[in-house]
CSV table of C-alpha atoms in Angstrom, one decimal:
chain,number,residue,atom,x,y,z
A,1,MET,CA,-4.2,-28.2,-4.4
A,2,TYR,CA,-3.0,-26.1,-7.3
A,3,ARG,CA,-0.8,-26.7,-10.4
A,4,GLN,CA,2.8,-25.8,-10.4
A,5,ASN,CA,5.3,-25.8,-13.2
A,6,GLY,CA,2.6,-27.1,-15.6
A,7,GLY,CA,2.3,-30.5,-14.0
A,8,THR,CA,3.0,-31.2,-10.4
A,9,THR,CA,0.7,-30.2,-7.6
A,10,MET,CA,1.5,-28.8,-4.2
A,11,GLU,CA,-0.7,-28.8,-1.1
A,12,LYS,CA,-1.8,-25.5,0.4
A,13,LYS,CA,-0.5,-25.0,3.9
A,14,ASN,CA,-2.8,-26.1,6.7
A,15,ILE,CA,-3.9,-22.6,7.7
A,16,ASP,CA,-7.3,-21.5,8.9
A,17,TRP,CA,-7.6,-18.8,6.3
A,18,SER,CA,-10.8,-17.3,8.0
A,19,GLU,CA,-8.9,-16.6,11.2
A,20,LEU,CA,-6.0,-14.7,9.6
A,21,GLY,CA,-5.5,-11.1,10.8
A,22,PHE,CA,-3.2,-8.4,9.4
A,23,SER,CA,0.0,-9.6,11.1
A,24,TYR,CA,3.3,-11.3,10.2
A,25,LEU,CA,3.3,-15.1,9.7
A,26,LYS,CA,6.7,-16.5,8.5
A,27,THR,CA,6.6,-18.1,5.1
A,28,ASP,CA,9.2,-20.5,3.6
A,29,TYR,CA,11.2,-18.3,1.3
A,30,ARG,CA,12.3,-14.7,0.8
A,31,TYR,CA,14.3,-13.0,-2.0
A,32,VAL,CA,17.6,-11.2,-1.1
A,33,SER,CA,19.9,-9.1,-3.3
A,34,ASN,CA,23.0,-7.2,-2.1
A,35,TYR,CA,24.5,-4.0,-3.5
A,36,LYS,CA,28.3,-3.7,-3.1
A,37,ASP,CA,31.1,-2.0,-5.1
A,38,GLY,CA,28.5,-0.1,-7.2
A,39,ALA,CA,26.4,-3.1,-8.4
A,40,TRP,CA,23.6,-5.4,-7.4
A,41,ASP,CA,24.4,-9.1,-7.2
A,42,GLU,CA,22.1,-11.6,-9.0
A,43,GLY,CA,20.0,-12.2,-5.9
A,44,ALA,CA,18.8,-15.5,-4.4
A,45,MET,CA,15.9,-17.1,-2.7
A,46,ILE,CA,16.7,-18.0,0.9
A,47,THR,CA,15.0,-19.6,3.9
A,48,ASP,CA,16.5,-17.6,6.7
A,49,ASP,CA,14.1,-14.9,7.9
A,50,THR,CA,16.7,-13.1,10.0
A,51,VAL,CA,18.8,-10.0,8.9
A,52,THR,CA,22.3,-9.6,10.3
A,53,ILE,CA,23.8,-6.2,9.9
A,54,ASN,CA,26.5,-4.1,11.6
A,55,GLU,CA,25.5,-2.1,14.7
A,56,CYS,CA,26.4,1.1,12.8
A,57,ALA,CA,24.5,0.2,9.7
A,58,GLY,CA,23.2,3.2,7.8
A,59,VAL,CA,19.6,2.1,8.3
A,60,LEU,CA,20.0,2.0,12.1
A,61,GLN,CA,21.7,5.4,12.3
A,62,TYR,CA,19.9,7.6,9.7
A,63,ALA,CA,16.8,5.7,8.7
A,64,GLN,CA,17.9,5.1,5.1
A,65,THR,CA,15.1,2.6,4.2
A,66,ILE,CA,12.3,2.4,1.7
A,67,PHE,CA,9.5,-0.2,1.1
A,68,GLU,CA,6.5,-1.2,-0.9
A,69,GLY,CA,3.4,-3.2,-0.3
A,70,LEU,CA,1.2,-5.3,-2.7
A,71,LYS,CA,-0.8,-8.5,-2.6
A,72,ALA,CA,-1.1,-11.8,-4.5
A,73,TYR,CA,-4.6,-13.4,-4.9
A,74,THR,CA,-6.1,-16.6,-6.1
A,75,THR,CA,-8.6,-15.7,-8.9
A,76,GLU,CA,-11.9,-17.4,-9.5
A,77,ASP,CA,-10.3,-19.6,-12.2
A,78,GLY,CA,-7.5,-20.8,-9.8
A,79,ARG,CA,-4.6,-18.6,-11.1
A,80,ILE,CA,-2.3,-16.8,-8.7
A,81,VAL,CA,-2.0,-13.1,-9.7
A,82,THR,CA,-0.7,-9.8,-8.4
A,83,PHE,CA,-1.9,-6.3,-9.2
A,84,ARG,CA,0.1,-3.8,-11.1
A,85,PRO,CA,3.5,-4.7,-9.6
A,86,ASP,CA,5.3,-2.6,-12.2
A,87,LEU,CA,3.9,0.6,-10.6
A,88,ASN,CA,5.2,-0.5,-7.2
A,89,GLY,CA,8.6,-1.1,-8.8
A,90,GLU,CA,8.5,2.4,-10.5
A,91,ARG,CA,7.5,4.0,-7.2
A,92,MET,CA,10.4,2.3,-5.4
A,93,GLU,CA,12.8,3.5,-8.0
A,94,ASN,CA,11.6,7.1,-7.3
A,95,SER,CA,11.9,6.5,-3.5
A,96,ALA,CA,15.5,5.2,-3.9
A,97,ARG,CA,16.5,8.3,-5.9
A,98,ARG,CA,15.1,10.7,-3.3
A,99,LEU,CA,17.0,9.0,-0.5
A,100,GLU,CA,20.3,8.6,-2.5
A,101,MET,CA,20.0,4.9,-2.6
A,102,PRO,CA,20.9,2.7,-5.6
A,103,VAL,CA,17.9,2.0,-7.9
A,104,PHE,CA,16.8,-1.7,-8.0
A,105,SER,CA,15.2,-1.6,-11.5
A,106,LYS,CA,11.4,-2.1,-11.7
A,107,GLU,CA,12.0,-5.0,-14.1
A,108,ARG,CA,14.1,-6.8,-11.5
A,109,PHE,CA,11.6,-5.8,-8.8
A,110,VAL,CA,8.7,-7.4,-10.7
A,111,GLN,CA,10.8,-10.6,-11.3
A,112,ALA,CA,11.7,-10.8,-7.6
A,113,VAL,CA,8.1,-10.4,-6.6
A,114,ILE,CA,7.0,-13.2,-9.0
A,115,GLU,CA,9.8,-15.5,-7.8
A,116,THR,CA,9.0,-14.9,-4.1
A,117,VAL,CA,5.3,-15.5,-4.6
A,118,LYS,CA,5.9,-18.7,-6.7
A,119,ALA,CA,8.2,-20.0,-3.9
A,120,ASN,CA,5.5,-19.4,-1.3
A,121,ALA,CA,2.5,-20.4,-3.5
A,122,ALA,CA,1.3,-22.8,-0.8
A,123,TYR,CA,0.6,-19.7,1.4
A,124,VAL,CA,-1.5,-17.9,-1.1
A,125,PRO,CA,-5.1,-18.1,0.3
A,126,PRO,CA,-7.8,-19.8,-1.8
A,127,TYR,CA,-10.3,-17.9,-3.8
A,128,GLY,CA,-13.4,-16.9,-1.7
A,129,SER,CA,-11.5,-16.8,1.6
A,130,GLY,CA,-11.2,-13.0,1.6
A,131,ALA,CA,-7.6,-13.4,2.5
A,132,ALA,CA,-4.5,-12.7,0.3
A,133,LEU,CA,-0.7,-13.0,0.3
A,134,TYR,CA,0.8,-9.7,1.3
A,135,ILE,CA,4.1,-8.9,-0.4
A,136,ARG,CA,6.7,-6.6,1.2
A,137,PRO,CA,9.7,-5.5,-0.9
A,138,TYR,CA,12.1,-3.3,1.0
A,139,MET,CA,15.6,-1.9,0.8
A,140,PHE,CA,18.0,-0.5,3.4
A,141,GLY,CA,21.5,0.8,3.9
A,142,SER,CA,23.5,-2.1,5.4
A,143,ASN,CA,27.2,-1.0,5.9
A,144,PRO,CA,28.5,1.1,8.8
A,145,VAL,CA,27.8,4.8,8.5
A,146,ILE,CA,28.8,7.2,11.3
A,147,GLY,CA,29.0,10.5,9.4
A,148,VAL,CA,25.7,11.8,8.0
A,149,LYS,CA,25.9,10.5,4.4
A,150,PRO,CA,24.4,7.8,2.3
A,151,ALA,CA,25.5,4.2,2.8
A,152,ASP,CA,27.8,2.4,0.3
A,153,GLU,CA,26.1,-1.0,0.6
A,154,TYR,CA,22.5,-2.0,0.5
A,155,GLN,CA,20.2,-5.0,0.8
A,156,PHE,CA,17.0,-5.4,-1.2
A,157,ARG,CA,14.6,-8.1,0.2
A,158,VAL,CA,11.1,-9.4,-0.5
A,159,PHE,CA,9.1,-11.4,2.0
A,160,THR,CA,5.5,-12.5,2.0
A,161,THR,CA,2.9,-13.2,4.7
A,162,PRO,CA,-0.7,-14.4,4.4
A,163,VAL,CA,-3.2,-11.8,5.7
A,164,GLY,CA,-6.9,-11.9,6.4
A,165,PRO,CA,-9.6,-9.7,5.0
A,166,TYR,CA,-9.4,-6.1,6.1
A,167,PHE,CA,-13.0,-5.9,7.0
A,168,LYS,CA,-13.5,-8.8,9.4
A,169,GLY,CA,-17.1,-9.0,10.4
A,170,GLY,CA,-18.3,-6.5,7.8
A,171,VAL,CA,-17.6,-2.9,6.8
A,172,LYS,CA,-17.8,-0.3,9.5
A,173,PRO,CA,-17.3,3.3,8.4
A,174,LEU,CA,-14.4,5.1,10.3
A,175,THR,CA,-14.4,8.1,12.5
A,176,ILE,CA,-11.4,10.3,11.8
A,177,ARG,CA,-10.1,13.6,13.2
A,178,VAL,CA,-8.3,16.5,11.6
A,179,SER,CA,-4.8,16.3,13.1
A,180,ASP,CA,-2.7,19.1,14.5
A,181,PHE,CA,0.5,17.1,13.4
A,182,ASP,CA,2.0,17.4,10.0
A,183,ARG,CA,2.7,14.2,8.1
A,184,ALA,CA,5.4,15.7,5.8
A,185,ALA,CA,7.3,18.9,5.1
A,186,PRO,CA,6.2,21.1,2.1
A,187,ASN,CA,9.3,20.0,0.1
A,188,GLY,CA,10.1,16.9,2.0
A,189,THR,CA,9.6,13.2,1.5
A,190,GLY,CA,5.8,12.8,1.7
A,191,HIS,CA,5.6,11.7,-2.0
A,192,ILE,CA,7.9,8.6,-1.5
A,193,LYS,CA,7.4,5.4,0.5
A,194,ALA,CA,10.2,5.9,3.1
A,195,GLY,CA,10.1,4.3,6.6
A,196,LEU,CA,10.9,7.7,8.1
A,197,ASN,CA,7.4,9.1,7.0
A,198,TYR,CA,5.7,6.3,8.9
A,199,ALA,CA,7.9,6.7,12.0
A,200,MET,CA,6.7,10.3,12.1
A,201,SER,CA,3.1,9.3,12.0
A,202,LEU,CA,3.2,6.7,14.9
A,203,HIS,CA,2.7,9.2,17.7
A,204,ALA,CA,-0.2,10.9,15.9
A,205,ILE,CA,-2.0,7.6,15.3
A,206,VAL,CA,-1.5,6.3,18.8
A,207,ASP,CA,-2.8,9.7,20.1
A,208,ALA,CA,-5.8,9.5,17.7
A,209,HIS,CA,-6.7,6.0,18.9
A,210,SER,CA,-6.4,7.0,22.6
A,211,GLN,CA,-8.9,9.8,21.8
A,212,GLY,CA,-11.4,7.3,20.2
A,213,PHE,CA,-10.6,8.0,16.5
A,214,ASP,CA,-9.7,5.5,13.8
A,215,GLU,CA,-7.3,7.7,11.8
A,216,ASN,CA,-5.9,11.2,11.3
A,217,MET,CA,-6.7,13.5,8.4
A,218,TYR,CA,-3.5,15.4,7.7
A,219,LEU,CA,-3.7,18.9,6.1
A,220,ASP,CA,-1.2,20.5,3.8
A,221,PRO,CA,1.9,21.5,5.8
A,222,GLY,CA,2.2,24.9,4.1
A,223,THR,CA,-1.2,26.5,4.8
A,224,ARG,CA,-3.1,23.8,6.8
A,225,THR,CA,-6.3,24.5,4.8
A,226,LYS,CA,-6.2,21.6,2.3
A,227,VAL,CA,-6.8,17.9,2.7
A,228,GLU,CA,-3.7,15.7,2.1
A,229,GLU,CA,-4.0,12.0,3.3
A,230,THR,CA,-4.0,9.9,6.4
A,231,GLY,CA,-0.9,8.1,7.7
A,232,GLY,CA,-1.2,5.2,5.3
A,233,ALA,CA,-4.0,5.9,2.7
A,234,ASN,CA,-5.2,8.5,0.2
A,235,PHE,CA,-8.6,10.2,0.4
A,236,LEU,CA,-11.4,9.7,-2.2
A,237,PHE,CA,-14.5,11.9,-2.0
A,238,ILE,CA,-17.8,11.7,-3.8
A,239,THR,CA,-19.8,14.8,-4.4
A,240,LYS,CA,-23.6,14.9,-4.2
A,241,ASP,CA,-23.7,14.7,-8.0
A,242,ASN,CA,-21.5,11.6,-8.0
A,243,THR,CA,-18.2,13.2,-9.1
A,244,VAL,CA,-15.2,11.4,-7.7
A,245,VAL,CA,-12.7,13.9,-6.2
A,246,THR,CA,-9.2,13.1,-5.0
A,247,PRO,CA,-6.7,15.5,-3.4
A,248,LYS,CA,-3.8,16.7,-5.5
A,249,SER,CA,-0.5,17.6,-3.7
A,250,HIS,CA,3.2,17.2,-4.0
A,251,SER,CA,3.5,16.0,-0.5
A,252,ILE,CA,1.2,12.9,-0.6
A,253,LEU,CA,2.1,9.4,-1.6
A,254,PRO,CA,0.9,8.6,-5.1
A,255,SER,CA,-1.3,5.6,-4.3
A,256,ILE,CA,-1.5,2.9,-6.9
A,257,THR,CA,-4.9,1.9,-5.6
A,258,ARG,CA,-6.2,5.5,-5.9
A,259,ARG,CA,-4.8,5.7,-9.4
A,260,SER,CA,-6.6,2.5,-10.3
A,261,LEU,CA,-9.9,3.6,-8.7
A,262,ILE,CA,-9.8,6.9,-10.7
A,263,TYR,CA,-9.5,4.9,-13.9
A,264,VAL,CA,-12.3,2.5,-12.9
A,265,ALA,CA,-14.5,5.5,-12.0
A,266,GLU,CA,-14.0,7.0,-15.4
A,267,HIS,CA,-13.8,4.1,-17.7
A,268,TYR,CA,-15.9,1.4,-16.0
A,269,LEU,CA,-18.6,3.4,-14.2
A,270,GLY,CA,-18.7,6.5,-16.5
A,271,LEU,CA,-18.3,8.9,-13.6
A,272,LYS,CA,-16.7,12.3,-13.7
A,273,VAL,CA,-13.3,12.5,-12.0
A,274,GLU,CA,-11.5,15.5,-10.5
A,275,GLU,CA,-7.9,15.4,-9.2
A,276,ARG,CA,-7.4,18.7,-7.5
A,277,GLU,CA,-6.7,20.6,-4.3
A,278,VAL,CA,-9.5,19.9,-1.8
A,279,LEU,CA,-10.1,22.5,0.9
A,280,LEU,CA,-11.0,21.3,4.4
A,281,ASP,CA,-13.9,23.8,4.3
A,282,GLU,CA,-15.6,21.9,1.4
A,283,VAL,CA,-15.5,18.4,3.1
A,284,LYS,CA,-18.9,19.1,4.7
A,285,ASP,CA,-20.5,19.3,1.2
A,286,PHE,CA,-19.3,15.8,0.1
A,287,ALA,CA,-21.8,12.9,0.1
A,288,GLU,CA,-19.2,10.1,0.6
A,289,CYS,CA,-15.6,9.7,1.8
A,290,GLY,CA,-13.2,6.8,1.6
A,291,LEU,CA,-9.6,6.0,2.4
A,292,CYS,CA,-7.9,4.0,-0.4
A,293,GLY,CA,-4.8,1.7,-0.2
A,294,THR,CA,-3.5,-1.8,-0.7
A,295,ALA,CA,-4.8,-3.2,2.6
A,296,ALA,CA,-8.5,-2.5,2.3
A,297,VAL,CA,-8.8,-1.1,-1.3
A,298,ILE,CA,-11.4,1.4,0.2
A,299,SER,CA,-12.2,2.0,3.8
A,300,PRO,CA,-15.4,4.1,4.1
A,301,VAL,CA,-15.4,7.2,6.4
A,302,GLY,CA,-18.6,8.1,8.2
A,303,LYS,CA,-17.6,11.0,10.4
A,304,ILE,CA,-14.8,13.6,10.4
A,305,VAL,CA,-14.1,15.6,13.6
A,306,ASP,CA,-12.4,19.0,13.2
A,307,HIS,CA,-11.5,20.1,16.8
A,308,GLY,CA,-14.9,19.3,18.2
A,309,ARG,CA,-16.9,20.2,15.1
A,310,GLU,CA,-18.5,17.0,13.7
A,311,ILE,CA,-18.9,16.5,9.9
A,312,LEU,CA,-21.3,13.7,9.3
A,313,LEU,CA,-21.1,12.2,5.8
A,314,PRO,CA,-24.6,11.6,4.3
A,315,ALA,CA,-23.5,8.0,3.5
A,316,GLY,CA,-23.6,7.4,7.3
A,317,MET,CA,-21.9,5.2,9.8
A,318,GLU,CA,-23.5,1.8,8.8
A,319,GLN,CA,-22.1,0.9,5.4
A,320,MET,CA,-20.1,2.1,2.4
A,321,GLY,CA,-21.8,4.8,0.3
A,322,PRO,CA,-23.4,3.6,-3.0
A,323,VAL,CA,-20.7,5.1,-5.3
A,324,THR,CA,-17.8,3.9,-3.0
A,325,GLN,CA,-19.4,0.5,-3.0
A,326,LYS,CA,-19.5,0.4,-6.8
A,327,LEU,CA,-15.8,1.5,-7.0
A,328,TYR,CA,-14.8,-1.2,-4.4
A,329,ASP,CA,-16.8,-4.0,-6.1
A,330,THR,CA,-15.4,-3.1,-9.5
A,331,LEU,CA,-11.8,-2.9,-8.5
A,332,THR,CA,-11.9,-6.0,-6.4
A,333,GLY,CA,-13.7,-7.7,-9.3
A,334,ILE,CA,-10.8,-6.8,-11.6
A,335,GLN,CA,-8.2,-8.0,-9.0
A,336,MET,CA,-10.0,-11.3,-8.5
A,337,GLY,CA,-10.6,-12.1,-12.2
A,338,ARG,CA,-14.4,-11.7,-12.1
A,339,LEU,CA,-14.2,-8.6,-14.4
A,340,GLU,CA,-11.9,-8.0,-17.4
A,341,ALA,CA,-8.8,-6.0,-16.4
A,342,PRO,CA,-7.3,-3.2,-18.5
A,343,GLU,CA,-4.2,-4.4,-20.3
A,344,GLY,CA,-1.2,-4.8,-18.1
A,345,TRP,CA,-3.0,-4.6,-14.8
A,346,ILE,CA,-2.9,-8.2,-13.8
A,347,GLN,CA,0.5,-10.0,-13.5
A,348,VAL,CA,-0.1,-13.8,-13.6
A,349,ILE,CA,2.3,-15.6,-11.3
A,350,GLU,CA,1.2,-19.1,-12.5
């Protein structure tokens, strides 16, 4: 049970939290706001999880859709919190501008997230379960568009779904390959969270899995000599002298998790940090490698295969490297309320 509105209590849903995977489970409420005649309406919480749109809707014809992903947790002291939602709102504002969509302000975005989590508080997994409530805000062009142009009407929605721990049964370092596919064009949309970027990566990830790899390492589309990111996560490297290195590029998504880990490395762990171009040729000299994002925080990488040439990270295939582990423990400690957070990082829902 948990407190709600300062007095009443509400039962948690009867869910086996330990059995949750990373898949959709319908919750009770979702937030919806519509854009029409040049303005967003006030928005509402609804129970219907279906979306009804015209067969010629802009999103169906020309993929005019953007999204975000974040989580709500139960902290050690029983509060429900979410992590830096203002940065997700800011990133969604930038995504909207790039795809000629109306901006749903980050202030309204944060409020919509708070309201949706509150309405579905019975689905927020308990502290210690390893599970969390995944939050998916998204926006799409909803009116008929047959010519190639932006839609005139849009819908912004937020739904939630409880998800299990990313590393079920323990951490297993990944084997990834250097991909022959490009994730984004040099001056394209790689830096925003648009559905079209993920559609482009689907064939590459299915192909990687069929070849026995966990993920793709995408190189810069201009020269194909520099490390960019995977289909859904940024890279983090650790040098042999414990410097944290992360690739810098205009065509990768600015990960909020990566930004937070860099801060943690510098200010909590006293490590040297470099955000710079990373050549594929220097990957063999790193001690550790991880993929960072909302779902796992950090997924360790044990092996990188470059067209048959194997690069084995000294950290190995058994567990996270020591520096990666410290980064993971520190950031998850902040998210779960075990460690003091920098000002503004934790948004208390209730």
